[in-house]
XYZ file of C-alpha atoms in Angstrom:
658
model
C 38.336 -142.179 -48.083
C 39.096 -142.226 -52.160
C 37.785 -145.035 -54.148
C 40.448 -147.379 -55.857
C 39.585 -150.812 -57.375
C 42.291 -153.297 -55.947
C 42.146 -157.052 -56.894
C 39.779 -159.041 -54.400
C 42.816 -160.516 -52.131
C 43.423 -156.890 -51.642
C 40.144 -155.152 -50.791
C 40.699 -155.077 -47.206
C 40.180 -151.799 -46.717
C 38.492 -151.206 -43.455
C 35.875 -149.101 -44.344
C 33.998 -146.334 -41.999
C 30.842 -148.370 -40.694
C 27.651 -146.541 -40.744
C 24.191 -146.312 -38.980
C 21.001 -147.121 -40.453
C 17.869 -148.039 -37.771
C 14.113 -148.696 -38.439
C 10.664 -149.963 -37.477
C 8.038 -150.463 -40.035
C 8.339 -147.315 -42.049
C 9.854 -144.949 -39.527
C 13.120 -144.528 -38.255
C 14.309 -145.079 -34.894
C 17.770 -144.231 -33.095
C 18.494 -147.163 -30.834
C 22.638 -147.140 -31.189
C 24.946 -147.020 -28.129
C 25.073 -144.168 -26.691
C 28.222 -143.254 -24.689
C 29.808 -140.788 -22.046
C 33.542 -140.731 -23.699
C 34.698 -138.846 -20.000
C 37.798 -137.599 -20.595
C 40.609 -138.897 -18.983
C 42.131 -135.615 -17.016
C 45.172 -137.916 -16.040
C 46.605 -137.323 -19.945
C 46.938 -134.004 -20.569
C 45.619 -132.636 -23.953
C 48.992 -131.468 -24.949
C 50.454 -134.764 -24.177
C 48.491 -137.333 -26.566
C 44.858 -135.702 -27.263
C 43.500 -139.246 -28.682
C 44.428 -140.814 -25.411
C 42.872 -137.916 -23.234
C 39.690 -138.301 -25.112
C 39.550 -141.779 -25.756
C 41.567 -143.805 -23.333
C 38.858 -144.304 -20.563
C 36.144 -145.472 -23.099
C 38.653 -147.981 -24.533
C 40.058 -149.406 -21.074
C 35.993 -149.848 -20.386
C 35.009 -151.381 -23.657
C 35.289 -155.138 -23.871
C 35.449 -155.389 -28.073
C 32.885 -158.139 -29.232
C 35.042 -161.369 -30.204
C 33.456 -161.150 -33.845
C 35.217 -157.868 -34.113
C 39.080 -157.170 -34.439
C 38.562 -153.470 -34.582
C 35.787 -151.755 -32.898
C 35.420 -147.587 -33.804
C 33.074 -146.462 -31.406
C 31.488 -143.825 -33.170
C 30.436 -145.904 -35.906
C 30.721 -149.604 -35.118
C 27.804 -149.400 -32.119
C 25.856 -148.248 -34.804
C 26.824 -150.964 -37.071
C 26.303 -153.360 -34.766
C 22.518 -152.310 -34.415
C 22.430 -151.837 -37.897
C 22.907 -155.381 -38.385
C 20.170 -156.476 -36.226
C 17.604 -153.837 -37.944
C 18.622 -155.245 -41.407
C 18.163 -159.068 -40.186
C 14.754 -157.775 -38.780
C 13.970 -156.445 -42.072
C 14.777 -159.750 -43.517
C 12.841 -161.896 -41.662
C 9.493 -160.343 -41.505
C 7.157 -160.656 -44.597
C 6.905 -158.430 -47.067
C 4.174 -155.379 -46.619
C 2.166 -155.966 -49.851
C 3.094 -157.435 -52.888
C 6.625 -158.447 -53.147
C 8.865 -156.927 -55.775
C 11.397 -159.247 -57.742
C 14.233 -157.839 -56.000
C 12.831 -158.037 -52.496
C 12.013 -161.967 -53.065
C 15.838 -162.243 -54.506
C 17.114 -160.461 -51.393
C 15.030 -162.956 -49.151
C 15.832 -165.864 -50.633
C 19.098 -165.057 -50.486
C 19.195 -164.601 -46.518
C 17.109 -167.525 -46.188
C 19.859 -170.030 -48.322
C 22.605 -168.400 -46.366
C 20.719 -169.071 -42.975
C 19.765 -172.884 -43.753
C 23.024 -174.269 -42.299
C 22.260 -177.850 -42.673
C 21.256 -177.509 -46.320
C 24.369 -175.487 -46.864
C 26.092 -178.453 -45.430
C 25.025 -180.735 -47.719
C 25.596 -178.167 -51.071
C 28.885 -177.881 -50.052
C 29.597 -181.509 -49.786
C 28.168 -182.299 -53.045
C 29.762 -179.847 -54.922
C 33.398 -180.806 -53.174
C 32.693 -184.216 -54.498
C 32.146 -183.602 -57.910
C 34.926 -181.035 -57.590
C 37.071 -183.582 -56.452
C 35.763 -186.252 -59.282
C 36.415 -183.398 -61.547
C 39.805 -183.116 -61.228
C 41.005 -186.745 -61.141
C 40.163 -186.840 -64.951
C 42.179 -183.906 -65.609
C 45.445 -184.872 -66.623
C 46.808 -182.489 -68.732
C 47.844 -178.538 -68.906
C 45.153 -177.896 -71.683
C 42.292 -179.790 -69.673
C 43.478 -177.994 -66.326
C 43.329 -174.393 -67.893
C 39.841 -175.022 -69.888
C 38.310 -176.369 -66.634
C 39.831 -172.805 -64.943
C 38.168 -171.027 -67.734
C 34.550 -172.417 -67.372
C 34.728 -172.309 -63.448
C 35.857 -168.567 -64.253
C 33.229 -167.804 -66.379
C 30.414 -170.050 -64.333
C 30.891 -167.567 -61.387
C 32.725 -170.629 -59.065
C 36.558 -169.301 -59.569
C 38.124 -166.189 -58.324
C 41.520 -166.228 -59.599
C 40.965 -163.717 -62.643
C 38.646 -160.766 -62.824
C 37.323 -157.964 -64.783
C 35.762 -154.422 -64.291
C 35.048 -151.335 -66.164
C 35.913 -147.788 -65.252
C 36.418 -144.360 -66.614
C 38.540 -143.726 -69.355
C 41.141 -141.346 -67.841
C 41.309 -138.870 -70.868
C 37.674 -138.932 -71.635
C 35.197 -140.255 -68.806
C 32.520 -140.596 -70.824
C 34.344 -143.461 -72.190
C 34.782 -147.078 -70.419
C 38.193 -148.718 -70.079
C 38.812 -152.431 -69.086
C 40.865 -153.858 -66.401
C 42.128 -157.047 -65.320
C 42.699 -158.345 -62.026
C 44.777 -161.101 -60.897
C 43.866 -162.600 -57.762
C 46.592 -165.361 -57.825
C 47.584 -164.960 -53.108
C 45.747 -166.173 -50.558
C 47.348 -163.614 -48.452
C 46.371 -159.898 -48.344
C 49.527 -158.364 -49.215
C 53.179 -159.101 -50.406
C 54.900 -158.654 -47.130
C 53.075 -161.277 -45.534
C 55.104 -164.251 -47.679
C 58.278 -162.525 -46.285
C 57.219 -163.892 -42.957
C 58.078 -166.956 -42.345
C 55.752 -168.374 -39.431
C 53.178 -167.087 -41.528
C 54.159 -169.424 -44.160
C 54.144 -172.362 -41.764
C 50.961 -171.994 -40.433
C 49.664 -171.304 -43.991
C 51.713 -174.624 -44.895
C 49.938 -176.611 -41.936
C 46.354 -175.463 -42.818
C 46.396 -176.203 -46.682
C 48.203 -179.586 -45.623
C 45.098 -180.505 -43.185
C 42.829 -179.499 -45.999
C 44.827 -181.329 -48.942
C 44.349 -184.561 -46.292
C 40.888 -183.912 -45.725
C 40.070 -184.329 -49.240
C 42.535 -187.328 -49.300
C 45.054 -186.662 -51.303
C 48.220 -188.228 -51.267
C 51.435 -186.737 -50.243
C 49.516 -183.806 -48.684
C 52.306 -181.846 -46.797
C 54.649 -181.744 -49.816
C 52.207 -180.622 -52.246
C 50.837 -177.789 -49.264
C 54.786 -176.570 -49.115
C 54.749 -176.755 -53.124
C 51.592 -174.602 -53.494
C 52.844 -172.009 -50.433
C 56.368 -171.791 -52.600
C 54.379 -171.147 -55.573
C 52.652 -167.968 -53.916
C 55.663 -166.877 -52.499
C 57.343 -166.746 -56.181
C 54.078 -164.708 -57.409
C 53.995 -162.157 -54.614
C 57.181 -160.644 -55.372
C 55.599 -159.355 -58.921
C 52.412 -158.861 -56.863
C 52.342 -154.594 -56.349
C 52.449 -153.083 -52.854
C 49.139 -151.161 -51.931
C 50.681 -147.635 -52.751
C 51.981 -149.192 -56.015
C 48.081 -150.532 -57.061
C 46.820 -146.703 -56.511
C 49.578 -145.737 -58.321
C 49.478 -147.703 -61.526
C 45.214 -147.441 -61.651
C 46.401 -143.460 -62.683
C 48.638 -144.665 -65.266
C 47.098 -143.768 -68.793
C 48.626 -146.561 -70.859
C 46.323 -149.249 -72.845
C 46.346 -151.861 -75.329
C 44.111 -152.756 -77.960
C 41.868 -156.183 -77.587
C 44.229 -157.739 -80.564
C 47.223 -156.432 -78.510
C 45.945 -158.075 -75.323
C 45.311 -161.145 -76.707
C 48.579 -161.452 -78.135
C 50.706 -160.593 -75.229
C 48.953 -162.662 -72.747
C 46.775 -165.301 -74.624
C 46.474 -167.750 -71.682
C 44.790 -164.955 -69.444
C 42.599 -163.975 -72.577
C 41.604 -167.773 -72.884
C 40.718 -167.808 -68.988
C 38.410 -164.282 -68.998
C 37.120 -164.946 -72.619
C 38.141 -161.342 -73.750
C 36.870 -161.934 -76.802
C 33.696 -161.428 -75.228
C 34.152 -157.530 -75.001
C 33.653 -155.194 -78.132
C 37.229 -154.997 -79.604
C 37.241 -151.306 -79.232
C 37.119 -150.859 -75.791
C 40.769 -149.930 -74.377
C 42.387 -152.088 -71.544
C 44.455 -150.834 -68.896
C 47.952 -151.595 -69.016
C 47.503 -152.254 -64.997
C 49.606 -154.431 -63.386
C 51.765 -155.809 -66.415
C 54.318 -157.376 -64.393
C 51.819 -159.657 -62.601
C 50.237 -160.128 -66.004
C 53.439 -160.926 -67.397
C 54.226 -163.168 -64.329
C 50.773 -165.209 -64.223
C 50.743 -165.403 -68.254
C 54.301 -167.211 -67.882
C 52.855 -169.688 -65.063
C 49.815 -170.718 -67.005
C 52.316 -171.778 -69.913
C 55.755 -173.192 -68.155
C 54.286 -173.643 -64.102
C 54.826 -177.556 -63.002
C 51.363 -179.345 -63.737
C 50.566 -180.836 -60.358
C 51.537 -177.149 -58.845
C 49.227 -175.395 -60.712
C 46.485 -178.045 -60.388
C 47.264 -178.422 -56.890
C 46.672 -174.577 -56.117
C 43.841 -174.075 -58.378
C 41.931 -176.871 -56.119
C 42.588 -174.642 -53.424
C 41.378 -171.715 -55.380
C 38.132 -173.397 -55.736
C 38.034 -175.284 -52.763
C 38.320 -172.358 -49.930
C 34.838 -170.619 -50.009
C 33.047 -174.818 -49.993
C 34.341 -175.368 -46.702
C 32.098 -172.878 -44.441
C 29.826 -175.796 -42.566
C 30.862 -178.959 -43.914
C 34.577 -179.213 -42.384
C 34.068 -177.222 -38.877
C 37.366 -178.424 -37.702
C 39.454 -177.007 -40.243
C 37.185 -173.901 -40.709
C 38.024 -173.103 -37.134
C 41.433 -173.943 -37.560
C 41.464 -171.657 -41.087
C 39.693 -168.957 -39.288
C 42.192 -169.114 -36.011
C 44.803 -168.884 -38.715
C 43.491 -165.637 -39.922
C 43.367 -163.998 -36.718
C 46.301 -164.767 -35.200
C 48.394 -164.168 -38.871
C 46.257 -161.552 -40.164
C 44.567 -159.327 -37.992
C 41.036 -161.117 -38.336
C 38.429 -161.469 -35.311
C 38.358 -164.480 -32.962
C 35.801 -166.103 -33.869
C 32.249 -165.454 -36.664
C 29.379 -163.395 -36.036
C 26.354 -165.246 -35.300
C 24.848 -166.522 -38.363
C 22.221 -164.223 -38.676
C 24.442 -161.518 -38.635
C 26.953 -162.651 -41.305
C 23.859 -163.268 -43.602
C 22.439 -159.798 -43.136
C 25.790 -158.717 -43.972
C 26.493 -160.773 -47.138
C 23.304 -159.615 -48.223
C 24.696 -156.080 -48.211
C 27.750 -156.918 -49.601
C 26.178 -158.931 -52.682
C 22.908 -157.338 -52.997
C 22.984 -154.042 -51.550
C 21.579 -152.071 -54.784
C 18.715 -154.456 -54.741
C 18.173 -153.945 -50.819
C 19.070 -150.455 -51.164
C 16.359 -149.839 -54.046
C 13.712 -151.623 -51.603
C 14.376 -149.362 -48.614
C 14.622 -146.307 -50.250
C 10.547 -146.445 -51.533
C 9.728 -145.356 -47.911
C 12.943 -145.565 -45.734
C 14.133 -141.850 -46.373
C 11.017 -140.283 -46.988
C 11.596 -137.987 -43.768
C 15.274 -137.347 -43.841
C 16.370 -133.970 -43.558
C 18.131 -133.787 -46.799
C 17.700 -129.989 -46.975
C 19.595 -129.862 -43.797
C 21.995 -132.581 -44.790
C 23.074 -130.679 -48.117
C 23.475 -127.842 -46.849
C 26.319 -128.889 -44.564
C 27.703 -129.920 -47.573
C 27.862 -126.969 -49.503
C 28.790 -125.115 -46.138
C 31.841 -127.012 -46.215
C 32.310 -126.613 -49.995
C 31.969 -122.948 -49.497
C 34.279 -123.087 -46.737
C 36.891 -125.220 -48.581
C 36.785 -122.237 -51.940
C 37.771 -119.648 -49.009
C 40.369 -121.629 -48.235
C 41.538 -122.046 -51.848
C 41.317 -118.126 -52.318
C 43.337 -117.554 -49.528
C 46.233 -119.848 -50.455
C 49.633 -118.375 -50.348
C 51.815 -120.763 -52.358
C 49.428 -121.640 -55.389
C 50.182 -119.359 -58.368
C 47.802 -117.455 -59.949
C 46.555 -119.881 -62.573
C 46.835 -123.173 -60.121
C 44.188 -121.185 -57.989
C 41.869 -120.805 -60.658
C 42.253 -124.138 -61.600
C 41.459 -125.669 -57.972
C 38.619 -123.083 -57.544
C 36.950 -124.546 -60.571
C 37.584 -127.978 -59.707
C 36.200 -127.591 -56.198
C 33.305 -125.603 -57.668
C 32.281 -128.491 -60.349
C 32.508 -130.752 -58.242
C 29.286 -132.873 -58.290
C 27.461 -134.760 -55.436
C 25.822 -137.813 -55.304
C 23.944 -137.384 -52.168
C 21.552 -139.585 -50.280
C 20.590 -142.438 -53.296
C 19.973 -142.636 -56.900
C 16.827 -140.582 -57.659
C 16.011 -142.186 -61.153
C 16.074 -145.845 -62.083
C 18.741 -145.668 -64.812
C 21.227 -144.531 -62.013
C 21.154 -147.096 -59.891
C 23.232 -149.647 -62.241
C 21.261 -152.841 -61.437
C 22.824 -155.971 -62.435
C 19.995 -158.662 -64.814
C 19.658 -160.589 -61.484
C 18.849 -164.456 -62.314
C 15.823 -165.998 -59.794
C 17.992 -167.072 -56.439
C 16.661 -170.169 -54.778
C 16.256 -170.060 -50.812
C 17.901 -173.476 -50.975
C 21.060 -172.736 -52.848
C 23.431 -170.853 -51.316
C 26.364 -171.527 -53.439
C 24.593 -171.591 -56.746
C 22.902 -168.234 -55.612
C 26.678 -166.861 -55.561
C 27.495 -168.355 -58.681
C 24.424 -166.428 -59.899
C 25.139 -163.165 -58.284
C 28.791 -163.182 -59.662
C 27.335 -164.132 -63.330
C 25.205 -161.195 -62.895
C 27.716 -158.475 -62.114
C 29.854 -159.866 -64.861
C 26.845 -159.541 -67.521
C 26.359 -155.979 -66.027
C 29.824 -154.889 -67.021
C 29.547 -156.700 -70.364
C 25.930 -155.161 -71.329
C 27.453 -151.516 -69.865
C 30.456 -151.630 -71.416
C 28.724 -151.474 -74.900
C 27.355 -147.876 -74.405
C 28.779 -144.829 -73.411
C 28.874 -144.167 -69.357
C 25.900 -142.557 -67.830
C 27.948 -140.370 -65.639
C 24.787 -139.344 -63.659
C 24.990 -143.111 -62.301
C 26.131 -144.272 -58.859
C 29.185 -146.455 -58.495
C 27.914 -147.843 -55.556
C 24.839 -148.590 -53.323
C 23.177 -146.014 -51.080
C 23.439 -148.599 -48.433
C 27.378 -148.616 -48.845
C 29.428 -148.062 -45.433
C 31.182 -145.122 -46.406
C 31.462 -141.839 -48.180
C 33.913 -141.681 -51.336
C 35.442 -139.449 -53.926
C 35.613 -140.547 -57.679
C 38.817 -138.725 -59.369
C 37.481 -139.619 -63.040
C 33.862 -137.962 -62.498
C 35.383 -135.252 -60.158
C 32.225 -136.491 -57.859
C 31.613 -136.814 -54.078
C 29.102 -140.092 -52.888
C 27.781 -139.821 -49.277
C 25.041 -142.559 -49.195
C 22.187 -142.327 -47.548
C 23.142 -145.096 -44.851
C 26.142 -143.299 -43.700
C 24.627 -140.041 -43.417
C 21.945 -141.294 -40.662
C 21.675 -141.035 -36.786
C 23.972 -140.724 -35.202
C 26.532 -139.592 -37.991
C 24.442 -137.055 -38.850
C 22.112 -135.495 -36.461
C 20.228 -132.395 -37.232
C 18.832 -131.694 -33.468
C 22.898 -132.100 -32.417
C 24.917 -128.798 -31.759
C 26.241 -126.897 -35.137
C 30.104 -127.390 -33.604
C 29.570 -131.287 -32.507
C 28.369 -132.042 -36.562
C 31.214 -130.064 -37.699
C 33.736 -131.636 -35.859
C 32.040 -134.920 -36.823
C 31.102 -135.610 -39.803
C 32.110 -132.488 -40.848
C 35.351 -133.434 -40.840
C 34.583 -136.748 -43.159
C 32.246 -134.821 -45.601
C 35.877 -131.995 -46.021
C 37.595 -134.984 -46.012
C 36.120 -136.399 -48.924
C 36.047 -133.132 -50.541
C 39.940 -132.972 -49.806
C 40.299 -135.884 -52.283
C 39.795 -133.948 -55.497
C 43.088 -132.179 -54.472
C 45.236 -134.881 -53.092
C 48.224 -136.619 -54.612
C 45.683 -138.448 -57.200
C 43.225 -136.154 -57.294
C 45.217 -133.093 -58.401
C 45.841 -135.091 -61.480
C 42.468 -134.801 -62.581
C 40.950 -131.372 -64.052
C 37.023 -130.319 -63.269
C 35.581 -132.949 -65.618
C 37.530 -135.654 -64.389
C 39.710 -135.774 -67.147
C 43.347 -137.254 -66.496
C 44.922 -133.375 -66.650
C 46.819 -131.987 -63.594
C 45.254 -128.984 -62.216
C 49.108 -128.018 -61.358
C 52.039 -126.582 -63.430
C 55.503 -127.433 -62.708
C 55.944 -124.845 -59.964
C 52.746 -125.485 -58.277
C 53.177 -129.569 -58.389
C 56.454 -129.047 -57.101
C 55.516 -127.013 -54.281
C 53.027 -129.273 -53.626
C 54.983 -132.524 -53.440
C 57.127 -130.194 -50.371
C 53.787 -130.487 -48.324
C 53.522 -134.120 -49.577
C 57.321 -134.855 -48.359
C 56.348 -133.769 -45.101
C 53.457 -135.915 -44.266
C 55.453 -138.923 -45.559
C 58.500 -137.682 -43.038
C 55.941 -136.957 -40.471
C 53.900 -140.354 -40.641
C 57.250 -142.428 -41.395
C 58.468 -141.466 -37.770
C 55.969 -142.655 -36.051
C 55.864 -146.371 -37.869
C 53.999 -145.832 -40.582
C 54.208 -146.064 -44.470
C 53.990 -142.359 -45.081
C 53.832 -143.174 -48.941
C 51.123 -145.308 -48.876
C 49.127 -143.248 -46.541
C 50.205 -139.652 -48.141
C 46.601 -139.373 -50.067
C 44.254 -139.789 -46.909
C 46.487 -138.297 -44.706
C 46.505 -135.012 -46.959
C 42.477 -135.253 -46.985
C 42.650 -135.794 -43.243
C 43.989 -132.567 -43.126
C 41.995 -131.043 -45.734
C 38.765 -132.233 -43.587
C 39.678 -130.929 -40.488
C 40.957 -127.273 -41.692
C 38.124 -126.963 -43.633
C 35.897 -128.184 -40.722
C 37.767 -125.723 -38.398
C 37.581 -123.103 -40.817
C 33.449 -123.544 -41.604
C 32.913 -123.248 -37.740
C 34.795 -120.437 -36.802
C 35.642 -118.477 -39.526
C 33.747 -115.751 -37.989
C 34.622 -115.514 -34.454
C 36.949 -117.715 -32.658
C 35.596 -119.134 -29.586
C 37.797 -121.461 -26.988
C 35.146 -122.915 -25.726
C 33.336 -124.165 -28.782
C 36.985 -124.734 -30.002
C 37.132 -127.311 -27.148
C 34.188 -128.863 -28.230
C 35.348 -128.908 -32.006
C 38.753 -130.642 -31.497
C 37.037 -133.304 -28.691
C 34.394 -134.475 -31.190
C 37.103 -134.954 -33.957
C 39.015 -137.273 -31.891
C 35.608 -139.119 -30.389
C 35.144 -139.872 -34.396
C 38.638 -141.920 -34.486
C 38.239 -143.504 -30.854
C 39.052 -147.251 -31.423
C 39.512 -150.566 -29.600
C 41.759 -153.039 -31.432
C 43.543 -156.415 -31.211
C 47.463 -155.970 -31.684
C 47.158 -158.212 -34.653
C 44.870 -155.981 -36.131
C 47.239 -153.366 -35.747
C 49.794 -155.166 -37.812
C 47.385 -155.854 -40.580
C 46.418 -152.105 -40.950
C 49.578 -150.999 -41.132
C 50.820 -153.571 -43.903
C 47.430 -153.500 -45.906
C 45.542 -149.504 -45.242
C 46.242 -146.420 -46.885
C 45.113 -144.997 -43.969
C 46.681 -143.768 -40.826
C 45.956 -145.706 -37.428
C 43.280 -143.834 -35.640
C 45.357 -142.088 -32.780
C 47.578 -140.878 -35.585
C 44.628 -139.318 -37.642
C 43.743 -137.213 -34.349
C 46.998 -136.463 -32.813
C 49.334 -136.185 -36.197
C 46.569 -133.982 -37.849
C 45.923 -131.935 -34.547
C 49.755 -130.746 -34.534
C 49.273 -128.637 -37.519
C 46.265 -126.183 -36.085
C 48.272 -123.876 -34.551
C 44.954 -122.835 -33.045
C 44.718 -126.854 -31.001
C 47.613 -125.361 -29.383
C 46.352 -122.092 -28.132
C 42.777 -123.982 -27.200
C 44.456 -125.795 -25.033
C 47.480 -123.891 -24.207
C 50.434 -126.328 -25.010
C 53.646 -124.760 -25.170
C 56.080 -125.163 -27.467
C 57.679 -128.575 -25.957
C 54.555 -130.342 -25.723
C 54.247 -133.785 -27.657
C 51.104 -132.124 -29.540
C 53.331 -129.138 -30.876
C 54.916 -128.897 -34.268
C 57.662 -126.335 -34.777
C 56.345 -123.671 -36.818
C 58.033 -124.487 -39.741
C 57.087 -127.986 -40.004
C 53.520 -127.429 -39.679
C 51.740 -127.643 -43.130
C 48.866 -125.306 -44.391
C 47.798 -127.069 -47.496
C 44.736 -125.521 -48.410
């Protein structure tokens, strides 16, 4: 997947899960082994995804804590969480490091349910008392600003990212997190709004506030108005790529209230502020100034309360969980607490945990075999570009230069300075909510510290324990974290064809992002400078239009999923070429295509399917298989599909972009 920064409410990108398991200092594979029996009642030429996946899906009982279960990754991930829990509950071997202590303290605080209940009750009581004393807009906004900087409130946030025309420099991005629902189209659904109003009504009643129903209705109406200015998933990606900036002085002049909330003057005056979601900024600035004071105050109160009622209000929490399951595609129930706490350690302290694990954890990893696989796929993509028929010679040279210059960040950082650790304070095993605040403060301080120095282009932007591989446009850099490269995702003992059909297509997918609708706008150094001339861009966009129309026809948002669909196309074609460049072998080609389909075999709830189509920039699993294979003439030849088969596109509609 490409790595795009969304506001936190938009960050429900369903990342590919990974496998990492261990006992003491060794590696152990204990994930479920699946047979993936082919469904002979469904012909490959009719529906290849169902031919490969339907038997396994039908026989599978999805855990209630998962609304989506992609077997190839989720089996491993579920096993992984158990191993992480084991690591976190066992005593440290030798003298524990500060990082190790903090990771274990945070896990212990998360696991201490009685203490968490008391802390939630105390914090909620103080919060309500403070709100009674807020009688003016000035006091409300001052309280919000203090809560925001204290790590207690998420309604604005900031991050540092590459300055697009000069990647060694930083730019500052401001996010507005003013919506409870994760995507704007939910605010057009009357049933969703009705249920959300009931949830908020009950919340305000629990807090013993007067006129709860009317106040809840006004909060929801307020969010509906906000949502009209909220960008779509596709618009967020597009806006991230726009190279327009304000100076700090200009931003403060345009948005004085947002600036006060964030404390913009804490940043160096010469740091450019990205003109990211300008209409959203304008609207929230106006609301800070003009919105009805009681509505603004109630809206702020709800934003502060939602993360603080996990266990202290069990009936309401269950009701809220049910709403998210019914209306937002969430799972039917939460994970067991030990698994949930292990997940929260990964989410909040993944760098610290990753640093501890890599000291001994990957010492026997077959790094050369993995690196050789990556480089073989890069070579395959280079060959595809060399054979390209639609690019101008100049465009071909630029594409080749970019792919050959693409930097690799494989497994984990090898130098301490490349980890980007936040300056974490000492976490307490008895104060979970306060630990979360300290972590948030530390992350903000890291940004404030980093943005005063030139960018370290070798630093890792994510943890080696991330659940995904990704490509960063402004770095021209491919990341494949160690956790995502372990068995069974990468198995050096597996047949080469199976590895190429599985992980090989994932690796080539990420390489393909260097040449997708956004990646092609950046040169080999990560500078925002298109590799295409006008004619090449026009031809490239015609290919894109074909993919947009194809996925629109099957009920997807073709524009929203275009970048990922192009990357899937590149990944599949490149890996296939790497497997069969020298010799075509129909039986081995069947193995390759089956391995590719198995990668995406998925059980999901109906609610998740709807949410995915709204929120995700990737196509649904069956579309990632069937719609992509239709473009390969070799698939139809391998399975002897006739021209009228559902799995065959007319030759004029087949794309061969790279």
